[in-house]
Tab-separated table of C-alpha atoms in Angstrom:
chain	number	residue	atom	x	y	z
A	1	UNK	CA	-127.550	2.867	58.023
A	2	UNK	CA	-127.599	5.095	55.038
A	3	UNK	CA	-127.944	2.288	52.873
A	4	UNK	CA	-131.324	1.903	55.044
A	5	UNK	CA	-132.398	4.864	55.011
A	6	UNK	CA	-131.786	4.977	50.965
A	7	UNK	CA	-133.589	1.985	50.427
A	8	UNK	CA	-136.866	3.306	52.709
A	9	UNK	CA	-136.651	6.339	50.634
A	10	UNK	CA	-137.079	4.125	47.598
A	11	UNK	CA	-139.646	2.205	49.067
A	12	UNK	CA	-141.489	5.368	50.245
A	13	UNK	CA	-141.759	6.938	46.807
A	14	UNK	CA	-142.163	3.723	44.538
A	15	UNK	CA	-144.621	1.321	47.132
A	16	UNK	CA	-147.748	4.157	46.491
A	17	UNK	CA	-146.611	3.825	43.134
A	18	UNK	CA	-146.943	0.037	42.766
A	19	UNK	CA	-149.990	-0.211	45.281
A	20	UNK	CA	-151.509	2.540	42.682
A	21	UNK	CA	-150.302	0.521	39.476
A	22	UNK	CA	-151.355	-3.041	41.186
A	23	UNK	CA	-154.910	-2.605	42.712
A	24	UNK	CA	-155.630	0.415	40.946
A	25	UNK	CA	-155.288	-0.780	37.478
A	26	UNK	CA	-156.943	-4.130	38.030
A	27	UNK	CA	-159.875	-2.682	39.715
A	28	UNK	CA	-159.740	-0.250	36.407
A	29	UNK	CA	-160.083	-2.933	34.022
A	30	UNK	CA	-162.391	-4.549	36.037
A	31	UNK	CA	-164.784	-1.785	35.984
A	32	UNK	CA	-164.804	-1.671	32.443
A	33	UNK	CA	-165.033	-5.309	31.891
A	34	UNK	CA	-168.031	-4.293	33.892
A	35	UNK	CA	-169.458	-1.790	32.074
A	36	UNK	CA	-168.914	-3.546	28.712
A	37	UNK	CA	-171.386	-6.323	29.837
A	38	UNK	CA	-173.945	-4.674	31.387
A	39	UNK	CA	-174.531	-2.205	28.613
A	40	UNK	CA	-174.091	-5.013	26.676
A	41	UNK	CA	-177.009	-6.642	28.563
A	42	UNK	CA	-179.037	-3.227	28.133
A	43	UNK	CA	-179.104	-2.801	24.684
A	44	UNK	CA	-182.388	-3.631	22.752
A	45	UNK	CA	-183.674	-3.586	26.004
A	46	UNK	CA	-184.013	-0.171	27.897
A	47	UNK	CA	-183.762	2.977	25.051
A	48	UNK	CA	-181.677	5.313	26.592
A	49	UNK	CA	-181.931	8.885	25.513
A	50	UNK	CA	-181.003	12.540	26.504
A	51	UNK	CA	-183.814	13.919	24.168
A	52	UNK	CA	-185.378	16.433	26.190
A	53	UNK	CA	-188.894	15.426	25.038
A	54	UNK	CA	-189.337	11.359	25.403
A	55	UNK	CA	-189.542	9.131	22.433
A	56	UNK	CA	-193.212	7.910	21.756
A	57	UNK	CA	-194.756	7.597	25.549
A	58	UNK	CA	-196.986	5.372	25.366
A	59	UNK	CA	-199.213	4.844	29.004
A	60	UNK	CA	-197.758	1.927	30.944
A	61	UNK	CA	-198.528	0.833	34.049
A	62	UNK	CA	-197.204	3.365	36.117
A	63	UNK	CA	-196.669	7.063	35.041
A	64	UNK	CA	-193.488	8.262	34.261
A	65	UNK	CA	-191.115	9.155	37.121
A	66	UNK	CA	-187.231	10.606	38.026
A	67	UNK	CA	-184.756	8.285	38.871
A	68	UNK	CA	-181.154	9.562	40.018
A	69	UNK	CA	-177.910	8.121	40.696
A	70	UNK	CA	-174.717	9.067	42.366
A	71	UNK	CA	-170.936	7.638	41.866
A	72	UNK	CA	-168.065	8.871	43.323
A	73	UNK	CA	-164.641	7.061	42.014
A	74	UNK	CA	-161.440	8.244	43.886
A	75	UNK	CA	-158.148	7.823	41.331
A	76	UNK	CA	-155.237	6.100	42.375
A	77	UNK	CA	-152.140	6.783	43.273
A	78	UNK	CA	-150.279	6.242	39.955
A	79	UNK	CA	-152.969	8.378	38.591
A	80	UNK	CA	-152.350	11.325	40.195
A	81	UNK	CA	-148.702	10.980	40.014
A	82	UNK	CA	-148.636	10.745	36.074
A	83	UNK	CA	-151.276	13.539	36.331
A	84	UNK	CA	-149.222	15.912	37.972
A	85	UNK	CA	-146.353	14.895	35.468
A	86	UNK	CA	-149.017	15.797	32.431
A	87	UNK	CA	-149.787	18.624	34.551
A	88	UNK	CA	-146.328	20.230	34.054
A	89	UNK	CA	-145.508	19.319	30.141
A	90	UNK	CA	-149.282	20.026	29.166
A	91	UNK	CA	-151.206	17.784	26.833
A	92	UNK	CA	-154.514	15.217	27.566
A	93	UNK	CA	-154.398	14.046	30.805
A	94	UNK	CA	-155.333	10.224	30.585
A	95	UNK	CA	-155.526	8.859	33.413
A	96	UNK	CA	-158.155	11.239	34.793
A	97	UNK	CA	-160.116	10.983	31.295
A	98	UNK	CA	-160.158	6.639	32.164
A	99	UNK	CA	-161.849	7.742	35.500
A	100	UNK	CA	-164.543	10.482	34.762
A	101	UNK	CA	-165.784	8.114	31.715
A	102	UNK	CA	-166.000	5.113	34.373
A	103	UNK	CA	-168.127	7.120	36.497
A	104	UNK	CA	-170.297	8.869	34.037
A	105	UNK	CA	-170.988	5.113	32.499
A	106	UNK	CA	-171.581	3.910	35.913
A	107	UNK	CA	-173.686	6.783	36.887
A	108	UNK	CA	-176.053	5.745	33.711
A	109	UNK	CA	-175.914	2.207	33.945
A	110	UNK	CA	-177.575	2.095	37.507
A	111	UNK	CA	-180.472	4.470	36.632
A	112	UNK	CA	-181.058	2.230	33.449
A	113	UNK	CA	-180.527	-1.007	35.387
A	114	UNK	CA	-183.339	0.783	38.318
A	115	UNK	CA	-185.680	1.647	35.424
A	116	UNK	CA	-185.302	-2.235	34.353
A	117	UNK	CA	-186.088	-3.595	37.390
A	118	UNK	CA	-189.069	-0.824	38.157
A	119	UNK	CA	-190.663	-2.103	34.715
A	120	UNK	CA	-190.084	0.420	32.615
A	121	UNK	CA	-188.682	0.029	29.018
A	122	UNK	CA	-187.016	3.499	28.203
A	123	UNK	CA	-184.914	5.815	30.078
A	124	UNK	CA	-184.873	9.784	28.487
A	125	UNK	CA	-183.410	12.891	29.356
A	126	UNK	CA	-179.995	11.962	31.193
A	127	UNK	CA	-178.652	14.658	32.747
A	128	UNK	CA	-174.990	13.852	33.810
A	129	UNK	CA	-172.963	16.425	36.277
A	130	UNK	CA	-170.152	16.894	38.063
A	131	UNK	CA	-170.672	17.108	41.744
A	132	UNK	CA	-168.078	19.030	43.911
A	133	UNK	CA	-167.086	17.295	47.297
A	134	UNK	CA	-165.258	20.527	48.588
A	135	UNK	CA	-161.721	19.788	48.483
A	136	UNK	CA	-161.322	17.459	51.557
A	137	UNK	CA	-159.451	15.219	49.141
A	138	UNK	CA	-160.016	16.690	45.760
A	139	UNK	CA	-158.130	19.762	44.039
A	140	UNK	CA	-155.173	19.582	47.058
A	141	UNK	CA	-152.423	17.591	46.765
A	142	UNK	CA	-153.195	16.176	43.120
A	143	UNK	CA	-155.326	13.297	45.055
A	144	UNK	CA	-158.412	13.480	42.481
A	145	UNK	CA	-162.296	12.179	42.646
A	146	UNK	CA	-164.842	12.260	40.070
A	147	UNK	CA	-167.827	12.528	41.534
A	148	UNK	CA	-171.062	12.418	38.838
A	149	UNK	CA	-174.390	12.877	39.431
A	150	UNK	CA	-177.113	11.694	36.838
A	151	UNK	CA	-180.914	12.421	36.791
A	152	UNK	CA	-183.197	11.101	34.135
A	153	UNK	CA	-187.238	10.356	33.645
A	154	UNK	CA	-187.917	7.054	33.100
A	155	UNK	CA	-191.027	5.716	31.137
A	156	UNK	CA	-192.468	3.721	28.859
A	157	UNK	CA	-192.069	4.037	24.937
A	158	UNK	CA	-193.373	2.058	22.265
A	159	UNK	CA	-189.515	1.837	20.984
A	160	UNK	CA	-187.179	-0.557	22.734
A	161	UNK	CA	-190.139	-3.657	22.714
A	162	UNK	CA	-187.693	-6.795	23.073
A	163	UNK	CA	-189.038	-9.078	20.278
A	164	UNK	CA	-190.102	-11.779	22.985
A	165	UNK	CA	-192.612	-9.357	24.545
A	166	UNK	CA	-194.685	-8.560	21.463
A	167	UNK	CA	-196.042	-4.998	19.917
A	168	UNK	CA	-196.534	-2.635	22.933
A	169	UNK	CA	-200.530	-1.562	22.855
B	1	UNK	CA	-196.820	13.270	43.307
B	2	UNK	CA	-194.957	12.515	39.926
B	3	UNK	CA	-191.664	14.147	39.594
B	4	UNK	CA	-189.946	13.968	36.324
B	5	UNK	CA	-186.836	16.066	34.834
B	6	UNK	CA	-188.534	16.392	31.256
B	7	UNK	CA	-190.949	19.205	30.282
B	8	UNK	CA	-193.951	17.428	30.507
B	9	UNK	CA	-195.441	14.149	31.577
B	10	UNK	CA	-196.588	11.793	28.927
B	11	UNK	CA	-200.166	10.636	29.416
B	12	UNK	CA	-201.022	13.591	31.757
B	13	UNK	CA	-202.253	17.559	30.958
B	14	UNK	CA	-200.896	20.215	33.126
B	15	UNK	CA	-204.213	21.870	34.273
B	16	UNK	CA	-202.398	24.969	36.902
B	17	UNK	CA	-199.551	26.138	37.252
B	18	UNK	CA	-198.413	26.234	40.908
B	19	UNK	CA	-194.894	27.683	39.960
B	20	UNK	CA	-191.238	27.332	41.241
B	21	UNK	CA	-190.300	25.205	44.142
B	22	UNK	CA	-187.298	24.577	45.699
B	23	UNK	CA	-184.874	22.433	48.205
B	24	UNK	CA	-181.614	22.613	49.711
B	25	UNK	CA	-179.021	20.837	51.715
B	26	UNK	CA	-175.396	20.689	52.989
B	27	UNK	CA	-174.232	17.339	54.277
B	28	UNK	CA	-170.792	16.149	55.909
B	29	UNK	CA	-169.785	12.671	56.266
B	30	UNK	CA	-167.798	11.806	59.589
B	31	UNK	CA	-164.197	12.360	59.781
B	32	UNK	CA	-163.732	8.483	59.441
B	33	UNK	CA	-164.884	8.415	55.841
B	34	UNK	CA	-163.009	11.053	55.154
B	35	UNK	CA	-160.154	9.066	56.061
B	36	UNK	CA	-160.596	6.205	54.372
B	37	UNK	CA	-161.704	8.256	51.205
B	38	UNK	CA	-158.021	9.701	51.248
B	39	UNK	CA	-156.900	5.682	51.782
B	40	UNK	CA	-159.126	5.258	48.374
B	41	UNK	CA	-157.071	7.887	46.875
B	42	UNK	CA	-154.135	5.160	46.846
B	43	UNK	CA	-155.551	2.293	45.421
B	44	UNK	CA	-158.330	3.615	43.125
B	45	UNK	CA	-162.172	2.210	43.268
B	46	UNK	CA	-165.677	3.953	44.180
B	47	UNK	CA	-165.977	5.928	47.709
B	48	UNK	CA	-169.074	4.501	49.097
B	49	UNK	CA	-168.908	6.908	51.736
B	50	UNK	CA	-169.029	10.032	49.264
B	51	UNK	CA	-171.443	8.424	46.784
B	52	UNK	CA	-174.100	7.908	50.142
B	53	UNK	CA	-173.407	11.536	51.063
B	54	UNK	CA	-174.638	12.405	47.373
B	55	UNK	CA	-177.458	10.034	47.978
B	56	UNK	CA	-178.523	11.353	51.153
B	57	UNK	CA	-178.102	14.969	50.074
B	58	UNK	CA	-180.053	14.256	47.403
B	59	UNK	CA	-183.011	12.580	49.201
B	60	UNK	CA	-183.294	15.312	51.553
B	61	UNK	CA	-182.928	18.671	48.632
B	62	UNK	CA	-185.821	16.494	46.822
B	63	UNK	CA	-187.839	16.125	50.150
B	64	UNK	CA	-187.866	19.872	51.042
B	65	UNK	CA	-188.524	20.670	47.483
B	66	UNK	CA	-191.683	18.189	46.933
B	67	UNK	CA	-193.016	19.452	50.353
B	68	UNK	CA	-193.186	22.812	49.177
B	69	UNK	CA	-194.979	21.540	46.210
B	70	UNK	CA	-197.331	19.854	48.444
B	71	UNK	CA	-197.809	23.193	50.346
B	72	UNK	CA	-199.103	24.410	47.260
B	73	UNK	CA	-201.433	21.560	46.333
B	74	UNK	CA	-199.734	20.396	43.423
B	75	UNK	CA	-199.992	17.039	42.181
B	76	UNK	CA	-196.784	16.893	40.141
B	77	UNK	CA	-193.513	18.916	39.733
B	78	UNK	CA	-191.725	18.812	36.174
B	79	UNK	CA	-188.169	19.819	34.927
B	80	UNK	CA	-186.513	19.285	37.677
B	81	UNK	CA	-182.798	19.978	38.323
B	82	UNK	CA	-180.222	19.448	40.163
B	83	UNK	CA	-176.991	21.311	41.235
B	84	UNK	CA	-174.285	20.993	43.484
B	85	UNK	CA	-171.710	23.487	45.140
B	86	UNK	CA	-169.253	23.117	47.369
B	87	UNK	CA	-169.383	25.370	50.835
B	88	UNK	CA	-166.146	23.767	53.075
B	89	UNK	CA	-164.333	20.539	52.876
B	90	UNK	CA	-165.813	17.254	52.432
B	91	UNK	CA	-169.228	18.768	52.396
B	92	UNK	CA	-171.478	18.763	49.271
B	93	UNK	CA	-174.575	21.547	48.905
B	94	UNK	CA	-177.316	19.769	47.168
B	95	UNK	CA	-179.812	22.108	45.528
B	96	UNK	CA	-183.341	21.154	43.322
B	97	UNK	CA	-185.697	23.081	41.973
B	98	UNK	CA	-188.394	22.540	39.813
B	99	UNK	CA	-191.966	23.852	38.598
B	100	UNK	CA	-194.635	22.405	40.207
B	101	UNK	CA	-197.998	21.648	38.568
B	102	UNK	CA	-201.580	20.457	38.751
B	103	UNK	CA	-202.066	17.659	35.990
B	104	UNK	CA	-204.933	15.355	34.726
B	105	UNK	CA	-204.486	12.379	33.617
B	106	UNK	CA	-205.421	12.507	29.420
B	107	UNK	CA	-205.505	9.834	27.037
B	108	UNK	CA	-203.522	11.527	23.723
């Protein structure tokens, strides 16, 4: 009986652990097999900027227009738990760096990926920001969520012409 | 109406200035998603649930804000930004603001 109880004990404290270590990390390096092709994919393609004033407008087809994006990644359980270790020696914490670079890349990639698809061929002043949920499941507990939210004007410049397409006019 | 977070618009003159405008919003998502965002907090991944309460939020601050712009008869509100704050739990207040303008289109 005690030998059960031990052994749910066990199983209590290391199953979050391994569900955390399992899923978690594959889904991480998932993600940033992810990310690592599309931006891939991007480059020459879409300019992407954060210069306040945008590189070289030139007048497309459509005026220039704001395009936002949201991502909200939770961390895992393996994360938090190595967190909250980091949290009492001190130091860089990681795990939690992993996930608010995952969701700042996201957050970019699927306003440059919109601008793409809307036509246009340069994406300038990205504005990235931390969004705060409110503690249902953040702050408490040492369950963690990054939560990013980007904003950026998309438009056309005469930079960023893929070499198939020919001099912009 | 063109809205972009940059100073001015490329292509286009600002004629009038109509001045500040503004939109706000606090949103909850259901219990449920709550849940299953503290589920998500086991296994890692993206909450859908939180990242369409951003997107909603978001939608609506922007709605109330180019409304007022309309009110004023602008054409086109530049520099926009966004920010967020949090009021309770699992709620998100989504604020924009921006300046909103007359412009003319102008070939420079």
């Amino acid at each position: 009986m005690d030998l059960v109880q031990f052994l749910l004990g066990i199983a209590c404290l290391i199953g979050p652990l391994l569900l955390g270590w399992m899923i978690g990390g594959t889904r991480e390096r998932r993600h940033f097999q992810d990310l690592d092709a599309r931006e891939a994919r991007i480059r020459g393609h879409v300019i992407v900027t954060q210069n306040r004033t945008l590189l070289v407008p030139v007048a497309g087809k459509q005026p220039p227009q704001m395009l936002t994006s949201e991502v909200v990644i939770a961390s895992d359980y393996l994360k938090s738990f190595l967190a909250s270790w980091r949290g009492f020696f001190g130091g860089e914490v990681r795990s939690y760096r992993t996930l608010l670079e995952r969701a700042r890349r996201e957050a970019t990639l699927r306003i440059v990926e919109e601008a793409e698809q809307l036509g246009y061929n340069a994406v300038g002043n990205i504005r990235l920001e931390t969004a705060d949920l409110g503690g249902a499941n953040t702050g408490r507990g040492g369950a963690a969520m990054a939560a990013i939210v980007a904003t950026a004007t998309v438009y056309h410049s005469q930079f960023a012409v893929r070499e198939d397409d020919g001099p912009a006019t | 109406m063109i809205v972009v977070n940059t100073e001015n618009i490329p292509g286009y003159a600002i004629k009038e200035v109509r001045g500040l405008v503004q939109g706000n919003t606090v949103r909850t998502k259901h219990a449920g998603k709550d849940i299953l965002a503290g589920f998500k907090n086991l296994v890692g991944g993206e909450v859908r649930g939180y990242t369409e309460l951003l997107t909603e939020a978001r939608r609506e601050a922007l709605e109330r804000m180019l409304a007022q712009a309309q009110q004023l008869g602008a054409n086109a509100v530049i520099n926009v930004r966004f920010t967020t704050s949090s009021v309770t739990a699992g709620a998100a207040e989504l604020y924009a603001y921006g300046t909103a303008v007359v412009v003319i289109e102008s070939p420079s």
